[in-house]
Amino acid sequence: MLITCPNCKSVFKLPDVHDPDKKLRCSICKTVFAVRDAANEPQEEEKPAPEGKNNPTQINLDTPFATDTPVTKKSKGVRIFLILFFSAVCFLSILWSFTSYLDPIKEKYFNKDAANIQKRIDAENKRIEELAEKVKLLQINGLRQYTMPNDKVGTLTVIEGKVVNGFDEARGLVQVECSLYSESGELLINKKQIAGTSLSLFQLQVLNEQELEQNLNNNLDIMQRNTNIAPGASTPFMCVFYNPPQNAANFNIKIVSAEKPDDVANLKSDFSS
C-alpha cells in the first residue's frame, strides 16, 4: 500500500492499513495525517521518470512512524562519548582516592601547593601568637565615647582613652581599633588609629575632616608619646568617626598591635619622614 504525505508529497510503502482513521506522521516533514487523507491523494502507476525530472521520494519502511524523533548516528556517537567520558572520570577518581598509582602526580603538582598554603597558614598563626604576646599586658583606661557637632563636617562620634603599659619593659607604636555596633550587635563601621595623639574640644568643633586626620596622625606627637612607653606609663588615643550611622548604639575598642623596644627603634624612621 502506497501512502502519500499530503504536505511534502513523499511516498511511503506500508502494509495494508484497514483503519482509515489511523494517524500517521511523515518522517520527512513531521506532518500528522490520517490514512483516509493520504489514500485520497491521487496515486499514479509507477513509470520510469523522464530524464531531467525528479520523482517523489519513496521510502520503504517495515514499521513507519515508529518514533517521532529517529535516533541518528550522530546522537548515538554523542551518547557513547558521554558514557566513555564519565566512565573515565569515575575510573580516575577511584585511582586518585583509593590507590597510590597517581601519587607521583599528586606530589609534583598538588602537594606543593598544599604545602605552600600550609606554610602561609603557619606563618599567619605565628604572627597572631607573637602579636598576642606583645599586647596581652596592655590595658585601656579612662575610656569614654561621646557625640558632638562639627562646624564643617556635621556630626562626630569620638572614642578616647589611654593605653597603659603593664609589661616590665617598654612598648611603643601601639595601635587601637575602634568599632561601632547597632543595638542588635551588627558591626556598622570600624577604624584603626595609632595612639599618641588627642584633640581638644575646640579642635573637634572647628577643624574639617582633613585637618582632624592630620592632627590625629601627627608624627611628632606619636614619636614623643608612643615609641617608648615605660612600664606603668600610658599614652592617649582618640578615634573620630565622621557622620557615623544613625543606628549606632554601642562601641568597642581593642589593641591590635604594639612593638617591643628593639622593633620600635627600627620603625621610628617611618614616622620621622
mmCIF file of C-alpha atoms in Angstrom:
data_model
loop_
_atom_site.group_PDB
_atom_site.id
_atom_site.type_symbol
_atom_site.label_atom_id
_atom_site.label_comp_id
_atom_site.label_asym_id
_atom_site.label_seq_id
_atom_site.Cartn_x
_atom_site.Cartn_y
_atom_site.Cartn_z
ATOM 1 C CA MET A 1 0.000 0.000 0.000
ATOM 2 C CA LEU A 2 1.390 3.383 -1.027
ATOM 3 C CA ILE A 3 0.726 6.395 1.206
ATOM 4 C CA THR A 4 1.449 9.955 0.037
ATOM 5 C CA CYS A 5 2.100 12.709 2.552
ATOM 6 C CA PRO A 6 -0.422 15.500 1.793
ATOM 7 C CA ASN A 7 2.170 18.146 2.766
ATOM 8 C CA CYS A 8 5.514 17.225 1.184
ATOM 9 C CA LYS A 9 4.199 14.584 -1.252
ATOM 10 C CA SER A 10 6.698 11.992 -0.006
ATOM 11 C CA VAL A 11 5.528 8.468 -0.825
ATOM 12 C CA PHE A 12 5.783 5.637 1.697
ATOM 13 C CA LYS A 13 5.245 1.952 1.107
ATOM 14 C CA LEU A 14 3.326 0.465 4.029
ATOM 15 C CA PRO A 15 1.497 -2.729 4.845
ATOM 16 C CA ASP A 16 -2.234 -2.536 4.231
ATOM 17 C CA VAL A 17 -3.912 -0.344 6.843
ATOM 18 C CA HIS A 18 -7.559 -1.300 7.479
ATOM 19 C CA ASP A 19 -8.371 1.610 9.784
ATOM 20 C CA PRO A 20 -8.860 4.683 7.574
ATOM 21 C CA ASP A 21 -8.803 6.972 10.655
ATOM 22 C CA LYS A 22 -5.362 5.781 11.827
ATOM 23 C CA LYS A 23 -2.984 8.710 12.346
ATOM 24 C CA LEU A 24 0.434 8.705 10.715
ATOM 25 C CA ARG A 25 3.370 11.095 10.973
ATOM 26 C CA CYS A 26 5.542 11.876 7.986
ATOM 27 C CA SER A 27 9.207 11.125 8.802
ATOM 28 C CA ILE A 28 10.273 13.808 6.320
ATOM 29 C CA CYS A 29 8.231 16.909 7.261
ATOM 30 C CA LYS A 30 6.650 15.620 10.533
ATOM 31 C CA THR A 31 3.096 16.332 9.288
ATOM 32 C CA VAL A 32 0.412 14.250 11.041
ATOM 33 C CA PHE A 33 -2.365 12.991 8.783
ATOM 34 C CA ALA A 34 -4.989 10.233 8.587
ATOM 35 C CA VAL A 35 -4.740 7.220 6.295
ATOM 36 C CA ARG A 36 -8.002 8.368 4.715
ATOM 37 C CA ASP A 37 -6.459 11.712 3.705
ATOM 38 C CA ALA A 38 -3.387 10.047 2.270
ATOM 39 C CA ALA A 39 -5.430 7.462 0.409
ATOM 40 C CA ASN A 40 -7.394 10.217 -1.309
ATOM 41 C CA GLU A 41 -4.225 11.590 -2.867
ATOM 42 C CA PRO A 42 -4.019 10.587 -6.496
ATOM 43 C CA GLN A 43 -1.526 7.819 -6.962
ATOM 44 C CA GLU A 44 -0.044 7.247 -10.349
ATOM 45 C CA GLU A 45 1.250 3.949 -11.597
ATOM 46 C CA GLU A 46 4.949 3.607 -11.298
ATOM 47 C CA LYS A 47 6.530 4.704 -14.539
ATOM 48 C CA PRO A 48 10.086 5.447 -15.438
ATOM 49 C CA ALA A 49 10.753 9.083 -14.681
ATOM 50 C CA PRO A 50 11.504 11.293 -17.642
ATOM 51 C CA GLU A 51 15.066 12.431 -17.824
ATOM 52 C CA GLY A 52 15.709 15.760 -16.059
ATOM 53 C CA LYS A 53 12.703 15.384 -13.707
ATOM 54 C CA ASN A 54 12.702 14.294 -10.099
ATOM 55 C CA ASN A 55 10.361 11.642 -8.773
ATOM 56 C CA PRO A 56 8.693 11.980 -5.375
ATOM 57 C CA THR A 57 10.788 10.440 -2.697
ATOM 58 C CA GLN A 58 9.841 6.841 -1.905
ATOM 59 C CA ILE A 59 10.805 5.322 1.388
ATOM 60 C CA ASN A 60 10.301 1.682 2.262
ATOM 61 C CA LEU A 61 9.606 1.250 5.947
ATOM 62 C CA ASP A 62 8.651 -2.019 7.628
ATOM 63 C CA THR A 63 7.334 -0.073 10.646
ATOM 64 C CA PRO A 64 6.696 3.536 9.576
ATOM 65 C CA PHE A 65 6.358 6.410 12.010
ATOM 66 C CA ALA A 66 7.537 4.251 14.902
ATOM 67 C CA THR A 67 9.134 7.219 16.633
ATOM 68 C CA ASP A 68 8.667 10.967 16.366
ATOM 69 C CA THR A 69 12.421 11.588 16.510
ATOM 70 C CA PRO A 70 14.571 8.954 14.815
ATOM 71 C CA VAL A 71 17.874 8.147 16.519
ATOM 72 C CA THR A 72 20.681 9.289 14.249
ATOM 73 C CA LYS A 73 24.225 8.063 14.092
ATOM 74 C CA LYS A 74 25.389 11.427 15.435
ATOM 75 C CA SER A 75 23.262 11.222 18.599
ATOM 76 C CA LYS A 76 24.428 7.653 19.166
ATOM 77 C CA GLY A 77 28.039 8.838 18.890
ATOM 78 C CA VAL A 78 27.476 11.632 21.422
ATOM 79 C CA ARG A 79 25.833 9.182 23.797
ATOM 80 C CA ILE A 80 28.720 6.753 23.533
ATOM 81 C CA PHE A 81 31.233 9.575 24.063
ATOM 82 C CA LEU A 82 29.455 10.760 27.222
ATOM 83 C CA ILE A 83 29.328 7.236 28.613
ATOM 84 C CA LEU A 84 33.050 6.746 27.964
ATOM 85 C CA PHE A 85 33.892 10.190 29.395
ATOM 86 C CA PHE A 86 32.048 9.675 32.669
ATOM 87 C CA SER A 87 33.434 6.167 32.961
ATOM 88 C CA ALA A 88 36.956 7.584 32.608
ATOM 89 C CA VAL A 89 36.244 10.260 35.242
ATOM 90 C CA CYS A 90 34.958 7.650 37.689
ATOM 91 C CA PHE A 91 37.950 5.427 36.999
ATOM 92 C CA LEU A 92 40.436 8.266 37.584
ATOM 93 C CA SER A 93 38.598 9.303 40.764
ATOM 94 C CA ILE A 94 38.963 5.788 42.128
ATOM 95 C CA LEU A 95 42.654 5.732 41.226
ATOM 96 C CA TRP A 96 43.153 9.154 42.840
ATOM 97 C CA SER A 97 41.334 8.405 46.074
ATOM 98 C CA PHE A 98 41.956 4.737 46.778
ATOM 99 C CA THR A 99 45.242 3.796 45.122
ATOM 100 C CA SER A 100 48.829 5.011 45.055
ATOM 101 C CA TYR A 101 49.293 4.891 41.271
ATOM 102 C CA LEU A 102 48.851 8.674 40.909
ATOM 103 C CA ASP A 103 50.967 9.636 43.933
ATOM 104 C CA PRO A 104 53.841 10.980 41.752
ATOM 105 C CA ILE A 105 51.418 13.394 40.072
ATOM 106 C CA LYS A 106 49.940 14.408 43.422
ATOM 107 C CA GLU A 107 53.405 15.047 44.823
ATOM 108 C CA LYS A 108 54.576 17.065 41.828
ATOM 109 C CA TYR A 109 51.568 19.259 41.083
ATOM 110 C CA PHE A 110 49.251 19.301 44.093
ATOM 111 C CA ASN A 111 51.097 18.614 47.317
ATOM 112 C CA LYS A 112 53.434 21.522 46.562
ATOM 113 C CA ASP A 113 50.502 23.945 46.537
ATOM 114 C CA ALA A 114 49.092 22.378 49.693
ATOM 115 C CA ALA A 115 52.481 22.732 51.381
ATOM 116 C CA ASN A 116 52.707 26.423 50.396
ATOM 117 C CA ILE A 117 49.211 27.065 51.719
ATOM 118 C CA GLN A 118 50.083 25.355 54.981
ATOM 119 C CA LYS A 119 53.253 27.454 55.273
ATOM 120 C CA ARG A 120 51.224 30.634 54.877
ATOM 121 C CA ILE A 121 48.722 29.432 57.462
ATOM 122 C CA ASP A 122 51.504 28.566 59.893
ATOM 123 C CA ALA A 123 53.173 31.943 59.330
ATOM 124 C CA GLU A 124 49.908 33.792 59.958
ATOM 125 C CA ASN A 125 49.223 31.774 63.110
ATOM 126 C CA LYS A 126 52.737 32.552 64.337
ATOM 127 C CA ARG A 127 52.234 36.260 63.626
ATOM 128 C CA ILE A 128 48.957 36.251 65.577
ATOM 129 C CA GLU A 129 50.618 34.475 68.511
ATOM 130 C CA GLU A 130 53.507 36.953 68.551
ATOM 131 C CA LEU A 131 51.083 39.882 68.390
ATOM 132 C CA ALA A 132 49.057 38.460 71.274
ATOM 133 C CA GLU A 133 52.236 38.231 73.324
ATOM 134 C CA LYS A 134 53.100 41.875 72.563
ATOM 135 C CA VAL A 135 49.719 43.292 73.628
ATOM 136 C CA LYS A 136 48.435 40.883 76.295
ATOM 137 C CA LEU A 137 49.526 43.125 79.238
ATOM 138 C CA LEU A 138 48.461 46.413 77.658
ATOM 139 C CA GLN A 139 45.304 47.838 79.228
ATOM 140 C CA ILE A 140 42.802 50.545 78.291
ATOM 141 C CA ASN A 141 41.857 53.090 80.956
ATOM 142 C CA GLY A 142 39.733 56.226 81.063
ATOM 143 C CA LEU A 143 37.619 55.093 78.123
ATOM 144 C CA ARG A 144 34.730 57.318 77.056
ATOM 145 C CA GLN A 145 32.572 57.838 73.976
ATOM 146 C CA TYR A 146 30.542 60.910 73.011
ATOM 147 C CA THR A 147 28.904 62.631 70.026
ATOM 148 C CA MET A 148 29.334 66.306 69.187
ATOM 149 C CA PRO A 149 28.627 68.746 66.321
ATOM 150 C CA ASN A 150 31.337 69.988 63.984
ATOM 151 C CA ASP A 151 31.000 73.264 62.056
ATOM 152 C CA LYS A 152 32.411 71.833 58.800
ATOM 153 C CA VAL A 153 31.730 68.079 58.910
ATOM 154 C CA GLY A 154 28.411 67.679 60.661
ATOM 155 C CA THR A 155 28.382 65.124 63.471
ATOM 156 C CA LEU A 156 31.379 63.453 65.098
ATOM 157 C CA THR A 157 31.446 60.353 67.272
ATOM 158 C CA VAL A 158 34.589 60.358 69.413
ATOM 159 C CA ILE A 159 36.105 57.439 71.342
ATOM 160 C CA GLU A 160 39.077 58.281 73.523
ATOM 161 C CA GLY A 161 41.103 56.863 76.389
ATOM 162 C CA LYS A 162 44.602 55.791 77.437
ATOM 163 C CA VAL A 163 46.671 52.655 76.822
ATOM 164 C CA VAL A 164 48.597 51.627 79.949
ATOM 165 C CA ASN A 165 51.748 49.513 79.644
ATOM 166 C CA GLY A 166 51.540 46.560 82.024
ATOM 167 C CA PHE A 167 54.774 44.934 80.838
ATOM 168 C CA ASP A 168 58.081 45.119 82.695
ATOM 169 C CA GLU A 169 59.700 46.610 79.595
ATOM 170 C CA ALA A 170 58.801 49.476 77.301
ATOM 171 C CA ARG A 171 56.325 49.255 74.472
ATOM 172 C CA GLY A 172 55.718 51.521 71.506
ATOM 173 C CA LEU A 173 53.767 52.146 68.313
ATOM 174 C CA VAL A 174 50.570 50.957 69.966
ATOM 175 C CA GLN A 175 47.610 50.849 67.591
ATOM 176 C CA VAL A 176 43.941 50.510 68.557
ATOM 177 C CA GLU A 177 40.821 49.588 66.613
ATOM 178 C CA CYS A 178 37.510 51.313 67.394
ATOM 179 C CA SER A 179 34.179 49.841 66.251
ATOM 180 C CA LEU A 180 30.547 50.995 66.276
ATOM 181 C CA TYR A 181 27.683 48.490 66.532
ATOM 182 C CA SER A 182 23.929 48.589 66.193
ATOM 183 C CA GLU A 183 21.570 47.713 69.042
ATOM 184 C CA SER A 184 21.392 44.131 67.686
ATOM 185 C CA GLY A 185 25.186 43.781 67.692
ATOM 186 C CA GLU A 186 25.764 44.280 63.959
ATOM 187 C CA LEU A 187 29.136 45.846 63.115
ATOM 188 C CA LEU A 188 28.460 49.163 61.378
ATOM 189 C CA ILE A 189 31.921 50.725 60.999
ATOM 190 C CA ASN A 190 35.413 50.302 62.411
ATOM 191 C CA LYS A 191 38.661 52.247 62.232
ATOM 192 C CA LYS A 192 42.289 51.700 63.240
ATOM 193 C CA GLN A 193 44.139 54.538 64.905
ATOM 194 C CA ILE A 194 47.752 54.887 66.055
ATOM 195 C CA ALA A 195 47.894 56.029 69.682
ATOM 196 C CA GLY A 196 49.822 59.018 70.977
ATOM 197 C CA THR A 197 47.607 61.922 69.853
ATOM 198 C CA SER A 198 44.444 63.611 71.077
ATOM 199 C CA LEU A 199 42.476 66.761 70.197
ATOM 200 C CA SER A 200 40.809 69.467 72.220
ATOM 201 C CA LEU A 201 37.073 70.077 72.137
ATOM 202 C CA PHE A 202 37.709 73.318 70.252
ATOM 203 C CA GLN A 203 39.648 71.479 67.531
ATOM 204 C CA LEU A 204 36.904 68.859 67.267
ATOM 205 C CA GLN A 205 34.347 71.629 66.726
ATOM 206 C CA VAL A 206 36.073 73.810 64.126
ATOM 207 C CA LEU A 207 38.552 71.702 62.080
ATOM 208 C CA ASN A 208 37.491 69.980 58.865
ATOM 209 C CA GLU A 209 37.958 66.250 58.294
ATOM 210 C CA GLN A 210 41.358 66.553 56.605
ATOM 211 C CA GLU A 211 42.705 68.788 59.375
ATOM 212 C CA LEU A 212 41.366 66.461 62.068
ATOM 213 C CA GLU A 213 43.057 63.459 60.481
ATOM 214 C CA GLN A 214 46.347 65.317 60.124
ATOM 215 C CA ASN A 215 46.320 66.150 63.836
ATOM 216 C CA LEU A 216 45.303 62.632 64.863
ATOM 217 C CA ASN A 217 48.242 61.213 62.891
ATOM 218 C CA ASN A 218 50.800 63.831 63.852
ATOM 219 C CA ASN A 219 54.167 62.081 63.614
ATOM 220 C CA LEU A 220 55.817 64.345 66.179
ATOM 221 C CA ASP A 221 53.258 63.517 68.885
ATOM 222 C CA ILE A 222 53.433 59.824 68.014
ATOM 223 C CA MET A 223 57.254 59.783 68.326
ATOM 224 C CA GLN A 224 57.133 61.588 71.675
ATOM 225 C CA ARG A 225 54.270 59.677 73.300
ATOM 226 C CA ASN A 226 54.081 56.312 71.529
ATOM 227 C CA THR A 227 57.579 55.000 70.849
ATOM 228 C CA ASN A 228 58.877 54.363 74.360
ATOM 229 C CA ILE A 229 56.023 53.814 76.801
ATOM 230 C CA ALA A 230 57.713 52.856 80.055
ATOM 231 C CA PRO A 231 56.327 50.133 82.332
ATOM 232 C CA GLY A 232 53.281 51.534 84.153
ATOM 233 C CA ALA A 233 53.147 54.626 81.879
ATOM 234 C CA SER A 234 50.369 55.383 79.399
ATOM 235 C CA THR A 235 49.726 57.039 76.044
ATOM 236 C CA PRO A 236 46.470 58.695 74.882
ATOM 237 C CA PHE A 237 44.436 57.707 71.845
ATOM 238 C CA MET A 238 41.418 59.154 70.067
ATOM 239 C CA CYS A 239 39.235 57.688 67.273
ATOM 240 C CA VAL A 240 36.920 60.030 65.385
ATOM 241 C CA PHE A 241 34.030 58.870 63.159
ATOM 242 C CA TYR A 242 32.611 61.435 60.738
ATOM 243 C CA ASN A 243 28.799 61.445 60.383
ATOM 244 C CA PRO A 244 28.521 57.905 61.800
ATOM 245 C CA PRO A 245 25.485 55.642 61.135
ATOM 246 C CA GLN A 246 22.414 56.897 62.973
ATOM 247 C CA ASN A 247 21.631 53.447 64.357
ATOM 248 C CA ALA A 248 24.999 53.185 66.138
ATOM 249 C CA ALA A 249 24.229 52.233 69.734
ATOM 250 C CA ASN A 250 27.328 50.530 71.139
ATOM 251 C CA PHE A 251 31.068 50.716 70.686
ATOM 252 C CA ASN A 252 34.130 48.575 71.276
ATOM 253 C CA ILE A 253 37.853 49.246 71.452
ATOM 254 C CA LYS A 254 40.746 46.796 71.279
ATOM 255 C CA ILE A 255 44.523 46.974 70.973
ATOM 256 C CA VAL A 256 45.554 45.434 67.659
ATOM 257 C CA SER A 257 49.333 45.960 67.591
ATOM 258 C CA ALA A 258 52.354 47.083 69.605
ATOM 259 C CA GLU A 259 56.112 46.740 69.305
ATOM 260 C CA LYS A 260 58.970 45.876 71.662
ATOM 261 C CA PRO A 261 61.765 48.432 72.223
ATOM 262 C CA ASP A 262 64.153 46.859 69.701
ATOM 263 C CA ASP A 263 61.479 46.820 66.997
ATOM 264 C CA VAL A 264 60.379 50.373 67.772
ATOM 265 C CA ALA A 265 63.919 51.663 67.088
ATOM 266 C CA ASN A 266 63.839 50.106 63.635
ATOM 267 C CA LEU A 267 60.444 51.619 62.821
ATOM 268 C CA LYS A 268 60.997 55.155 64.046
ATOM 269 C CA SER A 269 62.201 56.258 60.622
ATOM 270 C CA ASP A 270 58.694 55.614 59.237
ATOM 271 C CA PHE A 271 57.289 58.352 61.481
ATOM 272 C CA SER A 272 60.095 60.876 61.178
ATOM 273 C CA SER A 273 59.658 61.260 57.418
#
